[in-house]
Coordinates of C-alpha atoms in Angstrom, one line a residue:
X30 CA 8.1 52.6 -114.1
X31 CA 11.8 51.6 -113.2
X32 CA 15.0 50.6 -115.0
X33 CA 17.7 48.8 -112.5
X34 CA 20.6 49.1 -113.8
X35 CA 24.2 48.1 -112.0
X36 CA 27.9 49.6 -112.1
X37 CA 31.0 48.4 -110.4
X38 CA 33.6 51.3 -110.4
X39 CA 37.5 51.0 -109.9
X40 CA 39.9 53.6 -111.3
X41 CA 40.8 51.0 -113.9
X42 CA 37.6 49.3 -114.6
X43 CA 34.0 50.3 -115.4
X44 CA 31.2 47.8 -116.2
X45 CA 27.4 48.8 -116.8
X46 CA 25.3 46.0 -117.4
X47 CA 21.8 45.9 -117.6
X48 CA 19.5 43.8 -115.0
X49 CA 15.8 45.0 -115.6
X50 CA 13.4 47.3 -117.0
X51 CA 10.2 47.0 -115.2
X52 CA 7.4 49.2 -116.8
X53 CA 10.6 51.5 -118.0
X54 CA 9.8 54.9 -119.5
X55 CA 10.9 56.0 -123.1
X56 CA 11.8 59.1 -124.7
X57 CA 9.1 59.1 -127.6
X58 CA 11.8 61.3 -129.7
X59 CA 15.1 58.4 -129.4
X60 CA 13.4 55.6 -127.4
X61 CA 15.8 55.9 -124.9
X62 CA 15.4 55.5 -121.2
X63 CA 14.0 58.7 -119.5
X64 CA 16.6 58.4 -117.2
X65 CA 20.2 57.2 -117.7
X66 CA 23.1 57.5 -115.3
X67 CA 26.8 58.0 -116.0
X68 CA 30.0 58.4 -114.2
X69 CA 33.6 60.3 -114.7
X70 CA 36.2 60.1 -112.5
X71 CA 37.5 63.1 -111.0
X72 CA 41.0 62.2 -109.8
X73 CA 40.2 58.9 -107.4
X74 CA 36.7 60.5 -106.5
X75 CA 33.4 59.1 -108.6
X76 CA 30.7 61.7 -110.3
X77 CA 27.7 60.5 -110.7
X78 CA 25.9 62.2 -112.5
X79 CA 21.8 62.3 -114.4
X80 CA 20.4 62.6 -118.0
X81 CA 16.7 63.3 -118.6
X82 CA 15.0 62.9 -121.8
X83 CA 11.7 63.8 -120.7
X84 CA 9.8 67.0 -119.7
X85 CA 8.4 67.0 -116.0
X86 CA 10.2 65.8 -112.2
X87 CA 11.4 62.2 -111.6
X88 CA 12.2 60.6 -108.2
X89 CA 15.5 58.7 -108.2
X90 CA 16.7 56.3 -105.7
X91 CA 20.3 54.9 -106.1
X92 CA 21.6 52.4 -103.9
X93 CA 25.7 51.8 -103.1
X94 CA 26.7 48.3 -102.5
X95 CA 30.3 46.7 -102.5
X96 CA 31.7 50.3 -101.0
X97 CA 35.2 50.3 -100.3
X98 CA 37.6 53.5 -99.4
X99 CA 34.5 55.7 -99.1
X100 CA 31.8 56.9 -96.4
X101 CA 29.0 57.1 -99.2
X102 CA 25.8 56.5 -97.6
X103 CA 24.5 53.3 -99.3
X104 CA 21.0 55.0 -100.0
X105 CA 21.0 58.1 -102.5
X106 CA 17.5 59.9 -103.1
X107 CA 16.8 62.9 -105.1
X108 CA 14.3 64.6 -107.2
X109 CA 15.4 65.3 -111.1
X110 CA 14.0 68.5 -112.5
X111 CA 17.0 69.6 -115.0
X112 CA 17.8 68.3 -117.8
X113 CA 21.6 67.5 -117.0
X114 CA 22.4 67.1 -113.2
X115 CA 25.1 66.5 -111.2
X116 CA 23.9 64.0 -108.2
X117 CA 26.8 63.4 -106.2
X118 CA 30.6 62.6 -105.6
X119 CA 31.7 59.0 -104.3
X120 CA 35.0 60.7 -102.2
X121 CA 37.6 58.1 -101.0
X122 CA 38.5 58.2 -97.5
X123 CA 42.2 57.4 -98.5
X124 CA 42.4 60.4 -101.2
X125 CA 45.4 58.5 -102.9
X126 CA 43.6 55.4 -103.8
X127 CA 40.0 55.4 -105.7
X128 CA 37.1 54.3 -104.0
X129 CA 35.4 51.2 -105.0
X130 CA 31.7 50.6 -105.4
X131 CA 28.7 49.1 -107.2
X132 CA 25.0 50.6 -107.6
X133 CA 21.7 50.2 -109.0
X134 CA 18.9 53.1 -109.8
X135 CA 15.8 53.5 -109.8
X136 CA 12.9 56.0 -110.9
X137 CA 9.5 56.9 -111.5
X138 CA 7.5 60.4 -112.7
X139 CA 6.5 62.9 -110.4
X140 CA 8.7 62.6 -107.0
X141 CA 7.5 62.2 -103.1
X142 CA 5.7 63.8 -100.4
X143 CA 3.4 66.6 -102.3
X144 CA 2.6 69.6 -101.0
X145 CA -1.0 68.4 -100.5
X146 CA -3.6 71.4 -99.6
X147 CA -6.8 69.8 -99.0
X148 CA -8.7 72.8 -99.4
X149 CA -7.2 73.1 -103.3
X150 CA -10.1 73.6 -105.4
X151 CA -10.5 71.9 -108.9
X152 CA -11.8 72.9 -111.9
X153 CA -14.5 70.0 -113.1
X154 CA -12.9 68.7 -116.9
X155 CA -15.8 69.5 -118.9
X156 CA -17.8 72.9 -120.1
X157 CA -19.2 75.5 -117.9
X158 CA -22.3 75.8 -120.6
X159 CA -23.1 72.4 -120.7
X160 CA -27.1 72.4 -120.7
X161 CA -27.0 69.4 -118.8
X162 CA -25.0 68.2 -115.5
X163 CA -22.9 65.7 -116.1
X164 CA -22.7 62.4 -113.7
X165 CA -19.2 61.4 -112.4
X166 CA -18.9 57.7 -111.6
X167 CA -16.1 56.6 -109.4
X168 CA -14.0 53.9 -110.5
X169 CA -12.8 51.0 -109.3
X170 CA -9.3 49.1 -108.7
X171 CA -9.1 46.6 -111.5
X172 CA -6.3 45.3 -110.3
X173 CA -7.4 44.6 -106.9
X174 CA -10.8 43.4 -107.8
X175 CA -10.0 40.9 -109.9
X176 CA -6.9 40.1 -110.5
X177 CA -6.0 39.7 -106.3
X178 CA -3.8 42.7 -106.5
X179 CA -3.0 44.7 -103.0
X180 CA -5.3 47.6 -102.3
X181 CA -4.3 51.3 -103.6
X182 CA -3.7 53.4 -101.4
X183 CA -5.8 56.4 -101.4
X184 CA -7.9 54.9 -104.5
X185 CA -9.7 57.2 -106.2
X186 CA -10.8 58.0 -110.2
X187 CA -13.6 59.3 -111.6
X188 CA -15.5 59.3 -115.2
X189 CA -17.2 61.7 -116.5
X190 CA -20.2 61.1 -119.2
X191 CA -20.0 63.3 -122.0
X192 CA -21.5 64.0 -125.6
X193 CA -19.9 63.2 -128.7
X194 CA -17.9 66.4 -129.7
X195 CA -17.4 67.3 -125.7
X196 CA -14.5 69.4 -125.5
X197 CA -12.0 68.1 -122.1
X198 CA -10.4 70.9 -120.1
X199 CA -7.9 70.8 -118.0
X200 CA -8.6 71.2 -114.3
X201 CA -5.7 72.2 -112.7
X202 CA -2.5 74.2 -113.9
X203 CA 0.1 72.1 -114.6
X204 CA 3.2 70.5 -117.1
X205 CA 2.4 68.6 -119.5
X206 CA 4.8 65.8 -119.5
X207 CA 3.0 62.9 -121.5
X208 CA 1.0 62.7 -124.6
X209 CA -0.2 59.2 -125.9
X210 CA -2.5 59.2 -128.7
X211 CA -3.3 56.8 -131.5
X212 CA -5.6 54.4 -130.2
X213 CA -8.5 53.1 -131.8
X214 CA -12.3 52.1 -129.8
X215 CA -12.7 48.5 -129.8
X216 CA -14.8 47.3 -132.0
X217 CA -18.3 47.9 -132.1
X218 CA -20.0 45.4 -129.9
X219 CA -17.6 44.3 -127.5
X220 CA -19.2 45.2 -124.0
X221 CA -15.6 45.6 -122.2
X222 CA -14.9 49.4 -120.5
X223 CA -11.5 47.9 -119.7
X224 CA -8.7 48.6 -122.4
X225 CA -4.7 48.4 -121.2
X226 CA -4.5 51.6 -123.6
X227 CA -6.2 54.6 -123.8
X228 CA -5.3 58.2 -125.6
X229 CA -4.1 59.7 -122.6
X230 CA -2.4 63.2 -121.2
X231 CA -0.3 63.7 -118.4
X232 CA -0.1 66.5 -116.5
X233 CA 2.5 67.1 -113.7
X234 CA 0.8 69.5 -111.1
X235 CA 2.4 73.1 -109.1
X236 CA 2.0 70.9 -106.1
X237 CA 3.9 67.8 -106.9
X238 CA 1.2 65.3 -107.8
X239 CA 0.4 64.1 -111.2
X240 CA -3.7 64.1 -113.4
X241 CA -4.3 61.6 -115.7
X242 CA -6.8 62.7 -118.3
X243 CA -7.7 59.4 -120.5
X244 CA -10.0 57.9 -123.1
X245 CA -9.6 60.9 -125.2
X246 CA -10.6 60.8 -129.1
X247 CA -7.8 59.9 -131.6
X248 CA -6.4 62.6 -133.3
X249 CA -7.7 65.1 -131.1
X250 CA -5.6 66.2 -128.5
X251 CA -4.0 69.6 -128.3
X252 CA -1.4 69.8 -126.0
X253 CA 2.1 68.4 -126.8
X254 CA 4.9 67.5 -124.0
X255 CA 6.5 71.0 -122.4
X256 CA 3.0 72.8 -122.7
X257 CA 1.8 74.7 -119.9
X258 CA -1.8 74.6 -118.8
X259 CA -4.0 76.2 -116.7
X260 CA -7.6 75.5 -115.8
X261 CA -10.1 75.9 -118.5
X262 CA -7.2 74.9 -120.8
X263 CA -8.8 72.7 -124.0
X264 CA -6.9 69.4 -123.4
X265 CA -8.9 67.1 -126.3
X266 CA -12.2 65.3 -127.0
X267 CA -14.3 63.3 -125.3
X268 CA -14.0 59.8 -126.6
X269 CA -14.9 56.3 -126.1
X270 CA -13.5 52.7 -125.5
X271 CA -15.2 50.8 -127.9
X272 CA -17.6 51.7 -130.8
X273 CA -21.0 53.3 -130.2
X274 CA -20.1 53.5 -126.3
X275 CA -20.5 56.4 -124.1
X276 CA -18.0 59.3 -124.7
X277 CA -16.2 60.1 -121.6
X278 CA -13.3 61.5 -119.9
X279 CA -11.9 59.3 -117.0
X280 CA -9.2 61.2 -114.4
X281 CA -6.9 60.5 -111.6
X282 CA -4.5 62.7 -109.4
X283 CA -2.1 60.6 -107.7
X284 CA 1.8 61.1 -107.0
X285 CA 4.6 58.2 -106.2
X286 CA 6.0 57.2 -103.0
X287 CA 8.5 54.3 -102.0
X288 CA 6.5 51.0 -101.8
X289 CA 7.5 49.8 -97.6
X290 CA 6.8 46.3 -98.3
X291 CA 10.2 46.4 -101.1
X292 CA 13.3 44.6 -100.1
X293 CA 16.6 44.9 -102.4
X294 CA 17.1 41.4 -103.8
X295 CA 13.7 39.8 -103.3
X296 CA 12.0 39.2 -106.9
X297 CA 8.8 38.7 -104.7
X298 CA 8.0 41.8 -103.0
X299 CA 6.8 44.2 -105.7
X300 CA 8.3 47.1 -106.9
X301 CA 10.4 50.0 -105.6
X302 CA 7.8 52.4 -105.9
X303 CA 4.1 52.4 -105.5
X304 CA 1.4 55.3 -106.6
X305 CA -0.9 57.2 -104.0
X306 CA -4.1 57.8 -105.1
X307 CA -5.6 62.0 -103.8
X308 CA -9.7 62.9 -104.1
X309 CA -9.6 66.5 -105.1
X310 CA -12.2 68.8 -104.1
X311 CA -14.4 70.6 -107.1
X312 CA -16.1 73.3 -108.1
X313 CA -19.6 72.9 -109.0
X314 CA -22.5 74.8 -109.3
X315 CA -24.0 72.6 -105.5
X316 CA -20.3 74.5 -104.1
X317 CA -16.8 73.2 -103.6
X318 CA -16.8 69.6 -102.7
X319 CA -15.8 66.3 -103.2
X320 CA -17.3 64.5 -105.4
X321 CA -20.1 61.0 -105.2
X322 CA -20.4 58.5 -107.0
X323 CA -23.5 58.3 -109.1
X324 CA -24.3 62.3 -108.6
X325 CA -24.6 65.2 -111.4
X326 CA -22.6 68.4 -110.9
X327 CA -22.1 71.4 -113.5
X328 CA -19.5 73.2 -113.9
X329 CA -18.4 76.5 -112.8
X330 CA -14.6 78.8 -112.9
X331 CA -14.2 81.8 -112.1
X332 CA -11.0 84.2 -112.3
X333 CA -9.7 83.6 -108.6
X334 CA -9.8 79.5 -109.9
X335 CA -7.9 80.4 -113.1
X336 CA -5.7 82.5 -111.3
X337 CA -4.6 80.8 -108.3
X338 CA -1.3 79.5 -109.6
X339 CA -0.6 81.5 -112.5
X340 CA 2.1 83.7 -111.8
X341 CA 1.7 88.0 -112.6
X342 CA 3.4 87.5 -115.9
X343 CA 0.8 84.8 -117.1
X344 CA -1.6 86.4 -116.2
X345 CA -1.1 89.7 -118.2
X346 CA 0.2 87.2 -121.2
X347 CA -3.3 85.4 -121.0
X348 CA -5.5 89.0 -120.2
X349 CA -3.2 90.1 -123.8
X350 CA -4.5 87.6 -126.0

């Protein structure tokens, strides 16, 4: 989820040396960090500037430390969309000597304060022609129930029971920015719904928050990071956790913010960042709503759904095919 990492910069001297990589993300293609920072000095001023490996939008928080010669805020934050990107210039207040400083970074997919639109209708993951409706179960907090983690703000995911051979379709438009695939179901008899991995897409949404569409079957997914979806998009199969168990899809829509309780320098006070959970509303053939746990809903679309983000060009390259 975040790499630390600190630099002390002089005009003569630059150190980098790693201090942590908690829950760090990994371009699949080098194994890289998803985000690395560098600097180049530009006569006694400091560029700082961003790599990112991975498709998708990544908050960034830097923090200055050890500042000398320079009015650099100590607190950086910005949102990394581009590839390659300039963040900032450390300018000395004394433009004939360098400035002096130290930082550390951190980052996590998907970046703050959504455009949330409560009224934003979802597209439910599974067929329109299903014969039957399908029951959503809400899930809950593993973490928090039994392991005394903190509550999650804004909890909410859902599964989905489906049959073998269930095509899952994406809900929302959206980037995908994550593919994990590969996973086997447990072996046959072991009772457990609880696995730490899952065949899993990602898929960073128009309006800032990020839908987790998990416990898909091996092999089948077919969507690869950069892809565009839109709803009614064919995302994978249903599959299971463990042999012979009921084929599901399991989702989540939830975006990052900066965890309040975090203090620079404490090793006990969690982690810069925390996720916020969102409860979409859906719609089903009982209207557009949100959903309960235990109930049975089918399925509907319609064009206006499809439509609603799709800009004029996608839609005449979608009505063309």
């Amino acid at each position: 989820m975040k790499p630390v990492e600190t630099m002390n910069a002089s005009k003569n001297y630059l150190l980098a040396t790693l201090l942590a990589f908690g829950g760090l993300g990994a371009s699949a293609q080098t194994g890289q960090p998803d985000i690395e920072l560098d600097t180049r000095w530009v006569e006694t001023s400091l560029e700082v500037n961003a790599t990112k490996r991975t498709p998708g939008s990544y908050t960034l928080v830097v923090r200055f430390s050890q500042l000398e010669n320079t009015r650099q805020s100590p607190v950086y934050k910005t949102v990394l969309r581009s590839a390659g990107q300039k963040l900032l210039t450390v300018t000395p207040v004394q433009p004939e000597r360098p400035v002096r400083c130290s930082y550390t970074y951190s980052y996590i997919r998907g970046y703050r304060s959504p455009k949330l639109d409560s009224a934003f209708v979802y597209r439910l993951p599974y067929s329109t022609t299903k014969g039957e409706a399908v029951r959503a179960l809400s899930l809950f907090n593993l973490n928090q129930r039994y392991f005394n983690g903190q509550p999650v703000r804004g909890w909410s995911a859902w599964e989905f029971r489906l049959a073998p051979g269930d095509t899952v379709f994406a809900m929302r438009k959206g980037l995908v920015v994550e593919v994990h695939d590969g996973e086997e179901p447990a072996d046959r008899g072991v009772a457990s719904t609880y696995r730490s991995r899952a065949n899993s897409v990602l898929v960073e949404q128009p309006d800032g928050t990020l839908c987790r569409y998990e416990v898909l079957e091996k092999g089948s997914i077919a969507v690869r990071p950069g892809d565009m979806v839109y709803p009614g998009t064919p995302i994978a199969r249903a599959g299971t956790y463990y042999e012979g168990g009921e084929h599901q899809v399991r989702i989540a829509v939830y975006f990052p913010d900066e965890n309040p309780n975090y203090r620079p320098g404490d090793p006990n006070n969690g982690s810069v960042f925390e996720w916020v959970y969102y409860a979409p509303r859906f719609a089903t053939a009982q209207g557009e709503i949100r959903l309960q746990h235990g109930r049975t809903y089918r399925a509907v679309s319609s064009p206006e759904l499809v439509q609603r983000e799709m800009t004029k060009r996608e839609i005449k390259q979608r009505a063309a095919k």
